[in-house]
Short mmCIF file of C-alpha atoms in Angstrom, two decimals:
data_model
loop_
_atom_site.label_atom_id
_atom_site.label_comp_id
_atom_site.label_asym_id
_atom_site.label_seq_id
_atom_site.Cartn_x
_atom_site.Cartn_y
_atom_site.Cartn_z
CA UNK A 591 9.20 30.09 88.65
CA UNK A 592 5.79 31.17 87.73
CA UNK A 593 3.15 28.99 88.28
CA UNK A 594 0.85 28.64 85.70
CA UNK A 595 -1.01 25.63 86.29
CA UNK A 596 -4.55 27.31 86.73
CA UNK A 597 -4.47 28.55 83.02
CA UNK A 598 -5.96 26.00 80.93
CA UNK A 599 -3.50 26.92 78.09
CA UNK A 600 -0.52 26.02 79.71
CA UNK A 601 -1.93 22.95 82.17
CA UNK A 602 -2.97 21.40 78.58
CA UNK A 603 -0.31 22.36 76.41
CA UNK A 604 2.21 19.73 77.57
CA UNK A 605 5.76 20.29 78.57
CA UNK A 606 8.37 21.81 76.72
CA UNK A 607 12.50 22.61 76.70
CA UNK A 608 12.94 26.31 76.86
CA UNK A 609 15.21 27.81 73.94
CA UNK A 610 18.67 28.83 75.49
CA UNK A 611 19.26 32.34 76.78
CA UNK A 612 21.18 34.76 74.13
CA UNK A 613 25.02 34.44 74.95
CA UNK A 614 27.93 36.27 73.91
CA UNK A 615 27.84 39.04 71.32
CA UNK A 616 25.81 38.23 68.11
CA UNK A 617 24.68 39.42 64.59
CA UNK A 618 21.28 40.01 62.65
CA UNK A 619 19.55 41.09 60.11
CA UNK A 620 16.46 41.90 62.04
CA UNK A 621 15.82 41.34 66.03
CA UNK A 622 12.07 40.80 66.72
CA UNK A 623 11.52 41.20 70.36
CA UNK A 624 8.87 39.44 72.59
CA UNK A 625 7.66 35.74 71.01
CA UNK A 626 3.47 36.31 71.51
CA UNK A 627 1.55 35.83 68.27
CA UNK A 628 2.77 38.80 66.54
CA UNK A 629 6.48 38.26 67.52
CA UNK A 630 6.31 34.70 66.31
CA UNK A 631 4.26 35.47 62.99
CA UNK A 632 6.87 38.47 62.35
CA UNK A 633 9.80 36.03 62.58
CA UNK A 634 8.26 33.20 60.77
CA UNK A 635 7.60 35.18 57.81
CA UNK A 636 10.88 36.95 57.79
CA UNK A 637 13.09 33.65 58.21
CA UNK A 638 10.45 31.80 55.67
CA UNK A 639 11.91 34.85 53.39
CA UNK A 640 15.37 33.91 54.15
CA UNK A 641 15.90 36.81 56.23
CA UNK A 642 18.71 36.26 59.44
CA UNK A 643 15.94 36.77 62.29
CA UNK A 644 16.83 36.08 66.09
CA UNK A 645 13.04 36.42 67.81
CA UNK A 646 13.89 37.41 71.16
CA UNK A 647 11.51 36.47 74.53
CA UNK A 648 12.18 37.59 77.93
CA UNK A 649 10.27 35.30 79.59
CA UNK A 650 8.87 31.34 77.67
CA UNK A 651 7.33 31.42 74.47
CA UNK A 652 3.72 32.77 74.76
CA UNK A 653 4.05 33.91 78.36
CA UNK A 654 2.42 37.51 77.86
CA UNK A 655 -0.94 38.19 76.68
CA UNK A 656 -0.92 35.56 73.64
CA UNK A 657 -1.32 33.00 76.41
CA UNK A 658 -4.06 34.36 78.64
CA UNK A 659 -7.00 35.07 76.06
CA UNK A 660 -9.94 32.79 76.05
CA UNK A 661 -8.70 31.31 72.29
CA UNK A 662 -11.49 33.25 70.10
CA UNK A 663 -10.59 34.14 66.80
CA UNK A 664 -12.77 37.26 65.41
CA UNK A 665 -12.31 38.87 62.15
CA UNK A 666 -14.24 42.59 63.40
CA UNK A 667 -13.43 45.35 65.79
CA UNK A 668 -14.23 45.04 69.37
CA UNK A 669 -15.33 48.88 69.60
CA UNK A 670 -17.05 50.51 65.90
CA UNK A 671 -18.13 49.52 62.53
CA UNK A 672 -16.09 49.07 59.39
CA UNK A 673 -17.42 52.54 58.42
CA UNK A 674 -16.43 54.39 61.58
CA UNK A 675 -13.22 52.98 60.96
CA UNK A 676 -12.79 54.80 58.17
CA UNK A 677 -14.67 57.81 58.42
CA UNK A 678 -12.41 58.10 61.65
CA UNK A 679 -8.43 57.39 59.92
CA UNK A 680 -9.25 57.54 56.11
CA UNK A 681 -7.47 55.91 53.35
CA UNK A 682 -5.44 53.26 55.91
CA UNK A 683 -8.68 52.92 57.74
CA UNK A 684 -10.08 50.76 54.18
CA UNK A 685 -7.15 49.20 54.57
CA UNK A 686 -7.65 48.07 57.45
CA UNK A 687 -11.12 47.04 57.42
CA UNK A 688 -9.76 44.66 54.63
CA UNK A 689 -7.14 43.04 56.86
CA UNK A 690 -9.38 42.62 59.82
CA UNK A 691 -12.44 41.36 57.71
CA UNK A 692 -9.60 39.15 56.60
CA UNK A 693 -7.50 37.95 59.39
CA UNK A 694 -9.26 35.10 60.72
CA UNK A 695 -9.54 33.35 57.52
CA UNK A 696 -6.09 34.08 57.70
CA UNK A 697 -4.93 33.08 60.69
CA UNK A 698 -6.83 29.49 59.54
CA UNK A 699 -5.00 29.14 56.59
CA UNK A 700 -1.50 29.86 58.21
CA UNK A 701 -2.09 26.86 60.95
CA UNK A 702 -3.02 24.58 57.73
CA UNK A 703 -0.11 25.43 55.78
CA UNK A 704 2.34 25.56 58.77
CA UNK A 705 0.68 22.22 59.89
CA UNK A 706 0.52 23.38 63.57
CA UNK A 707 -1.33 21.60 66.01
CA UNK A 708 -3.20 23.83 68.46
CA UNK A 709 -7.11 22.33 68.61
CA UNK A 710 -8.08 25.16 65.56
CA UNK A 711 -11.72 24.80 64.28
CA UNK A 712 -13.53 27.77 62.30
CA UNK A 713 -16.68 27.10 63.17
CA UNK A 714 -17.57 30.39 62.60
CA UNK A 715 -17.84 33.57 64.84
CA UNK A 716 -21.37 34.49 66.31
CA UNK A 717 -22.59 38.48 67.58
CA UNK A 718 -26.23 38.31 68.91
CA UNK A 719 -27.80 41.76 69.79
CA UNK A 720 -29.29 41.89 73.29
CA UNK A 721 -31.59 44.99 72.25
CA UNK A 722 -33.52 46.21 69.85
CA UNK A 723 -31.15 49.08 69.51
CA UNK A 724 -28.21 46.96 69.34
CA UNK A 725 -29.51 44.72 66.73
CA UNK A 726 -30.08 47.94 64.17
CA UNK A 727 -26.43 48.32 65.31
CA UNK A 728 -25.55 44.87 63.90
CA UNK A 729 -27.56 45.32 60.83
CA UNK A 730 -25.39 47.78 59.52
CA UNK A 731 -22.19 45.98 60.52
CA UNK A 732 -23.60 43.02 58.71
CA UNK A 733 -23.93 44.97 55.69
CA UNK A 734 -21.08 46.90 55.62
CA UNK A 735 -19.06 44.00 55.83
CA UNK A 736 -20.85 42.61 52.89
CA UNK A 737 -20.37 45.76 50.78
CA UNK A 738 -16.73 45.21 51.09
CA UNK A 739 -17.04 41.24 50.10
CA UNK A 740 -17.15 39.04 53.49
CA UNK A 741 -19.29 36.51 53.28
CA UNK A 742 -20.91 37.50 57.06
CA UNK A 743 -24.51 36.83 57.54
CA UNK A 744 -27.39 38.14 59.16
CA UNK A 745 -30.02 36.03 61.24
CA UNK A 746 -33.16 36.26 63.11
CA UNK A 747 -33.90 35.75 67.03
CA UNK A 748 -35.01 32.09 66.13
CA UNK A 749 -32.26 31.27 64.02
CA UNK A 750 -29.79 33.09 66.56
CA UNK A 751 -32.04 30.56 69.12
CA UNK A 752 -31.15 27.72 67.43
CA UNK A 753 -27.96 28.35 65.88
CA UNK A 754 -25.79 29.46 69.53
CA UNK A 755 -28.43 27.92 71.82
CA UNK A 756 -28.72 30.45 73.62
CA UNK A 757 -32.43 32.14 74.06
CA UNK A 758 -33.07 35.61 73.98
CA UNK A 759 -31.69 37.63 71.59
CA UNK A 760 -32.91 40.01 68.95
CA UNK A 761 -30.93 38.20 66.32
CA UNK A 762 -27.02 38.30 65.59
CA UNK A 763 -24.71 38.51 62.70
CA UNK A 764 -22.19 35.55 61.89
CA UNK A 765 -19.29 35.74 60.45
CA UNK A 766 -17.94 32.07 59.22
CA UNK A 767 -14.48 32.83 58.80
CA UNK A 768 -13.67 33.03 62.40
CA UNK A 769 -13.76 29.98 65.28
CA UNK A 770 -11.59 28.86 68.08
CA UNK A 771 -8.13 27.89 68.46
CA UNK A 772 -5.99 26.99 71.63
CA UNK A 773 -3.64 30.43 71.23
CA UNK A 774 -0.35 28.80 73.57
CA UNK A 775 0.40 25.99 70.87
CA UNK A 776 -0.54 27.92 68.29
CA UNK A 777 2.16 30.53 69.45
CA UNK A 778 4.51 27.79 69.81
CA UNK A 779 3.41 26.63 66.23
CA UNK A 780 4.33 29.68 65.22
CA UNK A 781 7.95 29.56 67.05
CA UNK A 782 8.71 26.11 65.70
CA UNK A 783 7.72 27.38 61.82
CA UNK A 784 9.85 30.21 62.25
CA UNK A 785 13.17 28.32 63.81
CA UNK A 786 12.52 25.70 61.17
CA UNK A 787 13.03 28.13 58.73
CA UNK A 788 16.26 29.40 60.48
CA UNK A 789 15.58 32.13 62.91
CA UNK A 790 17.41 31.98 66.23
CA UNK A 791 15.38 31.53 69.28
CA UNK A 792 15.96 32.66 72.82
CA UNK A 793 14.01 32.49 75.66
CA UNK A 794 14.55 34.02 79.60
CA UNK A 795 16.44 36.50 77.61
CA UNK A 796 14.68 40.34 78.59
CA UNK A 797 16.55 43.31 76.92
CA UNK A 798 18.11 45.72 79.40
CA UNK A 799 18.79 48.22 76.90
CA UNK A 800 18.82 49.00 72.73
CA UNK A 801 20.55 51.88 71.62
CA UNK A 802 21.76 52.97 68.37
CA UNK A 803 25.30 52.29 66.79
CA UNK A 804 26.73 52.95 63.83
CA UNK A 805 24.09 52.40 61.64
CA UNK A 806 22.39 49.30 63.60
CA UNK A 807 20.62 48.76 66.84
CA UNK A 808 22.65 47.22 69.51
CA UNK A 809 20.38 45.31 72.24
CA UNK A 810 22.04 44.64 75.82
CA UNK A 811 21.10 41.28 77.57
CA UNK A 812 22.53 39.63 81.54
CA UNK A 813 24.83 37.64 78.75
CA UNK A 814 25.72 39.16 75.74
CA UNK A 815 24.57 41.60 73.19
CA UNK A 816 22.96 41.77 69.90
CA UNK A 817 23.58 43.92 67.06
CA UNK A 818 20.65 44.27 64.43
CA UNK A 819 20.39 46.30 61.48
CA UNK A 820 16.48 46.54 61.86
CA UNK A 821 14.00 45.79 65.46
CA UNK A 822 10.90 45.00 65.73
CA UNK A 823 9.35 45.33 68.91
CA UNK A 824 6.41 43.05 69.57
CA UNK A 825 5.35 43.63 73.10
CA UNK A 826 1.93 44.86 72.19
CA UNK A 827 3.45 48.38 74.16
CA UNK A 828 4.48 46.59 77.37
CA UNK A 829 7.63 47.80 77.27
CA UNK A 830 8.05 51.73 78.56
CA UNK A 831 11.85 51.29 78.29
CA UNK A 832 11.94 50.62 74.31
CA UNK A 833 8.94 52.38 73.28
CA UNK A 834 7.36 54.65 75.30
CA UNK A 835 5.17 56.16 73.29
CA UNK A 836 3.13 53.22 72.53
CA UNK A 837 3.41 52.43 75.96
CA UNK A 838 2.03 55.84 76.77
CA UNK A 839 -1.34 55.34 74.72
CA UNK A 840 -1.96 51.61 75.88
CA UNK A 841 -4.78 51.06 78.50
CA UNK A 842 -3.91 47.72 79.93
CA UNK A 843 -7.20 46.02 80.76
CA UNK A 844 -6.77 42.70 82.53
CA UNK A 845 -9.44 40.19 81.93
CA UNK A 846 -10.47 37.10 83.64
CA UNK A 847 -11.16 33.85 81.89
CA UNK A 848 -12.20 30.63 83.45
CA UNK A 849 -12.34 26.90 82.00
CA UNK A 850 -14.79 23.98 83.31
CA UNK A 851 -14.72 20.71 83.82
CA UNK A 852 -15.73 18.78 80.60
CA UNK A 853 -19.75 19.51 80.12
CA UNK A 854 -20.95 15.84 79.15
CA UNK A 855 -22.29 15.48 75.14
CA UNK A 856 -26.23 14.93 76.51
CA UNK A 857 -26.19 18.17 78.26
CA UNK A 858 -24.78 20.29 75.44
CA UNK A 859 -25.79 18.68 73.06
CA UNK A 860 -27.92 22.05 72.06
CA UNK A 861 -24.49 24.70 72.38
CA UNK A 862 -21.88 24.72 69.74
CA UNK A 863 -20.46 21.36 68.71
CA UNK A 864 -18.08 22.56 65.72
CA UNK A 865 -15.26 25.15 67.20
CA UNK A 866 -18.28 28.01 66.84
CA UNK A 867 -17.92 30.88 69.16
CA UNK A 868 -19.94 33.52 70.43
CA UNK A 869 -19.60 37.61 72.14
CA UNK A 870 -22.57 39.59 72.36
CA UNK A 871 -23.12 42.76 71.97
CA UNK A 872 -23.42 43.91 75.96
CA UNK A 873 -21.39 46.31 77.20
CA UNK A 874 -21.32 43.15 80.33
CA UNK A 875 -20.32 41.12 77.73
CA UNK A 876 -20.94 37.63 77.32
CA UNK A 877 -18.85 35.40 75.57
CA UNK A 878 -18.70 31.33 75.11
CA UNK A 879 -17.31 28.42 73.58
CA UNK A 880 -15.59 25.03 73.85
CA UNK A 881 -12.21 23.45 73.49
CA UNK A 882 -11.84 19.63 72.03
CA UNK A 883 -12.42 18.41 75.32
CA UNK A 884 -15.78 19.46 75.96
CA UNK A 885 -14.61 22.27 78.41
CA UNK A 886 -16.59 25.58 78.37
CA UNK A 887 -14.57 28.49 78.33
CA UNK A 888 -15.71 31.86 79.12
CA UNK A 889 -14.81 35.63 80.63
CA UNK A 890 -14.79 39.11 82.11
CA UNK A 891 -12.98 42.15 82.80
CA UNK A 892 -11.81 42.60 86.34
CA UNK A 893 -13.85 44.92 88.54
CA UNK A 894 -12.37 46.79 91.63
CA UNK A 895 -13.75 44.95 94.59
CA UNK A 896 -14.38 41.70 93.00
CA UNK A 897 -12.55 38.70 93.79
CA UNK A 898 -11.33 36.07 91.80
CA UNK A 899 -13.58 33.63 93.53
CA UNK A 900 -16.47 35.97 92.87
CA UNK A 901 -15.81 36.75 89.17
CA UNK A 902 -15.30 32.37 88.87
CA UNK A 903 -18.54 32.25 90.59
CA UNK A 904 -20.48 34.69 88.54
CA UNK A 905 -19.31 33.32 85.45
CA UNK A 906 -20.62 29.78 86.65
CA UNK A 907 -23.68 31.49 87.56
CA UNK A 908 -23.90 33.15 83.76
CA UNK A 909 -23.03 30.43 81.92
CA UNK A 910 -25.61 28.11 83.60
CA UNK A 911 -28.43 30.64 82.92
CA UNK A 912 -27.83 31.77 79.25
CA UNK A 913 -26.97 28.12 78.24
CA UNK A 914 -29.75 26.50 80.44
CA UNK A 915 -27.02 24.13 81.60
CA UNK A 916 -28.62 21.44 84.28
CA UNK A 917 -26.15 22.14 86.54
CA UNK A 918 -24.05 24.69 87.58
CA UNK A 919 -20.38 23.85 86.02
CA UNK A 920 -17.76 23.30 87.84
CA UNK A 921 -14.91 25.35 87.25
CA UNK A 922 -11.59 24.30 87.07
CA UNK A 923 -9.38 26.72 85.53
CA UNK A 924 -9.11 30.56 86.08
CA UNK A 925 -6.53 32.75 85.33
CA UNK A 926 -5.79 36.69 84.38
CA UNK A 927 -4.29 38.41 81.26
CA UNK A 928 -3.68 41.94 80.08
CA UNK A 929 -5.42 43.10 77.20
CA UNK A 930 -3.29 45.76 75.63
CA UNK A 931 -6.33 48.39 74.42
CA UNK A 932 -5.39 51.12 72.61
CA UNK A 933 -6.92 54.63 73.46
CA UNK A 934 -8.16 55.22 70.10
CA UNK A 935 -9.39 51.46 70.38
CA UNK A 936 -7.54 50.50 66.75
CA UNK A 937 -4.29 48.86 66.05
CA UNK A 938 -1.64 51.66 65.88
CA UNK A 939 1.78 51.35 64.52
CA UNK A 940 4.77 53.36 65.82
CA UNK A 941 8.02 54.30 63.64
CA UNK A 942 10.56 55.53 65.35
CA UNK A 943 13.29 58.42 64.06
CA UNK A 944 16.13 55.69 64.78
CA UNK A 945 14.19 52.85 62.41
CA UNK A 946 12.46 50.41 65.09
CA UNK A 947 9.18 49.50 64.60
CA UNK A 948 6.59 48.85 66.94
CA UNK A 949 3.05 48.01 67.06
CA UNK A 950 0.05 46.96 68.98
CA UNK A 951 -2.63 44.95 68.09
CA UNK A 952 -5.25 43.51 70.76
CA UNK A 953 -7.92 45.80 71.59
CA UNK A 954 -9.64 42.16 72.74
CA UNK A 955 -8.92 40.65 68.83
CA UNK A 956 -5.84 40.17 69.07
CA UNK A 957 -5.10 35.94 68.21
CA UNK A 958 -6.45 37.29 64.46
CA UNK A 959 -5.17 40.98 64.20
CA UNK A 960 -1.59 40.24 66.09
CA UNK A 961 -1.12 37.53 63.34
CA UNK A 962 -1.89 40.23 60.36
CA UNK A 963 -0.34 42.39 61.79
CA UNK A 964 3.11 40.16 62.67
CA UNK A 965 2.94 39.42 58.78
CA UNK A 966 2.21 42.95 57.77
CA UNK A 967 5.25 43.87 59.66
CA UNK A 968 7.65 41.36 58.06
CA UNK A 969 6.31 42.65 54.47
CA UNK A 970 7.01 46.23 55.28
CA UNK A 971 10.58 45.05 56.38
CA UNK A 972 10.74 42.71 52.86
CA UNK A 973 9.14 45.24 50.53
CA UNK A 974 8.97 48.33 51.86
CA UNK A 975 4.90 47.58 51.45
CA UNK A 976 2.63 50.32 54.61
CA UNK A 977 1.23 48.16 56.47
CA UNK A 978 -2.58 48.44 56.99
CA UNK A 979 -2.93 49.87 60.52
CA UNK A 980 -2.61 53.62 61.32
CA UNK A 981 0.15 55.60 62.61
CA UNK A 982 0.46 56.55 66.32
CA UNK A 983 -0.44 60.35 66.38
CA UNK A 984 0.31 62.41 69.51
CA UNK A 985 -3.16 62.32 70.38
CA UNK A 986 -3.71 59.46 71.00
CA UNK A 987 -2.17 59.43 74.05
CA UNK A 988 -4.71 62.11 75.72
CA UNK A 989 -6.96 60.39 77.36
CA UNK A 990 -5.01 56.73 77.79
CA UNK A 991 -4.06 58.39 81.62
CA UNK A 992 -7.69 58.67 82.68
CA UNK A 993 -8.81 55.38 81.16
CA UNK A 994 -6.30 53.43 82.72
CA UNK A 995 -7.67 54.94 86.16
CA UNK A 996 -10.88 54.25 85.63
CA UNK A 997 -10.50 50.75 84.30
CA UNK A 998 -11.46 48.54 86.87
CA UNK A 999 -14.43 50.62 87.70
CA UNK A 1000 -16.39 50.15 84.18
CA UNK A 1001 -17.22 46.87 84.49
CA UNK A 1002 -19.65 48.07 87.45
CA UNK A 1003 -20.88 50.14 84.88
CA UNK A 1004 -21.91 47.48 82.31
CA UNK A 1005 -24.70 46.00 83.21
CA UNK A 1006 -26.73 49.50 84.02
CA UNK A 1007 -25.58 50.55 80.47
CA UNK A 1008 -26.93 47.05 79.26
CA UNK A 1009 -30.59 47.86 81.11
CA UNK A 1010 -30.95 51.12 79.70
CA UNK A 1011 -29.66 50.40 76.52
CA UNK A 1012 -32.66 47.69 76.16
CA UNK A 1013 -35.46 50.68 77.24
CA UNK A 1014 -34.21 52.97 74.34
CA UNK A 1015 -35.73 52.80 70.90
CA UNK A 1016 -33.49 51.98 67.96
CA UNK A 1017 -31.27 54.74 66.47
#
């Protein structure tokens, strides 16, 4: 058994009775495979549809990336503007833009009509520039995200000051739509919605093989089989044996995120109070907020060479500094995740020549976008409707080989990019 105990997610998210394993041979309309966010919004909206759904997991509920991230919900792009976006993949790239500017208020308005309990509060999403430079960047976000109808903001050093407590920056942009949300019950949220609604669940159940008969898709488990007229593969490309083209352009990043003890009210009283979260725009990049219990949670990618005491300790350090903290917090959860990036660093969508769909969306959003794009998937299957995200093209599998070598070596490279990047004048 795994222990999990030093993830705050699952230490906090109380016990729970696994589904059973799938048994004997069985029938569906649709197989969704792998129950993170995007497996369990997939199935949801397909069995809330009436569609026969059995959402597959090999592991628990949750137990891949949708339980490791630090719980921020961000309606943007963690690399470009809206207007790369689109000057980069055209007519779907509008499309997108819409459904990203979108998905947090989204994702907010799913939890209150599914009534699921998992600590949610849109407090808002906060992007302070640490340069000059970077703050022209953020200008133009702010205003192309206007253009196209968000509500996002734009505000000065002092009102960044005062706003996010934290000193120091140029300014930021604030988007109001997005927050914070505790992403394990959420996921499980999600599971219970969907199950309510009659989709079969089963956990400790990883597919040893799918291959196509007579029209359908039959999927080969330790103790049984499935047959499924349609799969949808929701593994955010972790799995090389079903898809492995989308596993082929994935650059798995894994992050580090670390929880501390409860900060008490009189010595935060000037940080967020409200579910309000923050990333800056450093390529080191800083990132904070709290959970319901007072508990600061922050992170970082993992470095070749550092170890996990050091990266706990450094965030300590970090978060005591930029929040002017009186003491130096004690931390008592840290854990790892994989961040599934894409190389072309934008959701991408694979459809396969036998009919299974696949797709990937974290690129470091993913609580928001892997909800979209879980219901965006379910509509294509219910209406035939594109969804917004771009297909995989060959291409963009070039360079995924050389990024995933060089991964745990850019983080080294982060703050010297920061330094310089605060000695050049703005573009």
């Amino acid at each position: 058994m795994i222990d999990r105990s030093h993830n705050l997610w699952w230490a906090s998210a109380g016990q729970r009775s696994p589904a059973p394993p799938l048994s004997g041979n069985q029938r569906c309309d649709v197989a969704v495979i792998g129950a993170g966010i995007m497996g369990t919004a997939t199935a949801q909206a397909l069995a809330a549809a009436g569609v026969d759904v059995a959402l597959v997991e090999a592991d628990r509920i949750g137990s891949g990336a949708s339980s490791t991230p630090g719980g921020f919900v961000v309606p943007h792009f963690s690399v470009g503007s809206p207007a790369a976006v689109i000057d980069r993949i055209g007519e779907v790239g509008e499309r997108l833009v819409q459904a990203t500017g979108a998905s947090a208020g989204h994702l907010f308005d799913k939890v209150r009509r599914l009534g699921i309990d998992c600590d949610a509060r849109q407090g808002g999403w906060y992007q302070p520039a640490h340069s000059a430079r970077a703050m022209a960047g953020i200008e133009q976000v702010a205003a192309q995200w206007q253009d196209r109808g968000f509500p996002v903001s734009l505000l000065s050093a002092e009102q960044t000051a005062e706003h996010t407590g934290v000193q120091g920056y140029k300014g930021s942009w604030f988007a109001p739509s997005g927050g914070t949300i505790h992403p394990l019950t959420y996921c499980r949220g999600l599971a219970d919605a969907a199950v309510a609604a009659g989709a079969r669940l089963f956990e400790q159940s990883p597919v040893r093989s799918m291959t196509p008969q007579g029209g359908r898709h039959l999927l080969n488990f330790a103790t049984g089989a499935l047959s499924a007229e349609r799969v949808v593969v929701c593994t955010n490309g972790l799995s090389a044996a079903l898809v492995p083209a989308m596993t082929r352009s994935i650059i798995p990043l894994s992050v580090w995120q670390c929880a501390t003890a409860p900060i008490p009210a009189d010595e935060r009283r000037h940080l967020f109070q409200n579910g309000e979260a923050l990333s800056d725009t450093r390529e080191h990049l800083f990132t904070y907020r709290f959970d319901r219990d007072g508990r600061l949670i922050t992170g970082a990618l993992d470095a070749f060479g550092v170890s996990p005491r050091r990266q706990s300790d450094n965030m300590a350090c970090r978060l005591r500094k930029m929040l002017r903290l009186k003491h130096l917090p004690l931390m008592t959860h840290r854990w790892i995740g994989t961040s599934s990036v894409s190389a072309p660093r934008y959701p991408a969508t694979l459809f396969s020549r036998d009919g299974v769909l696949s797709a990937t969306a974290c690129n470091a959003r993913g609580i928001a976008l892997s909800t979209v794009v879980g219901d965006a998937l379910a509509s294509h299957l219910l209406t035939g409707e594109t969804p917004p995200i771009p297909l995989l093209e060959a291409g963009d599998t070039r360079t995924a080989g050389l990024q995933r070598r060089l991964r745990r070596f850019y983080p080294h490279m982060g703050p010297i990019l920061d330094w310089i990047d605060t000695r050049r004048a703005p573009a």
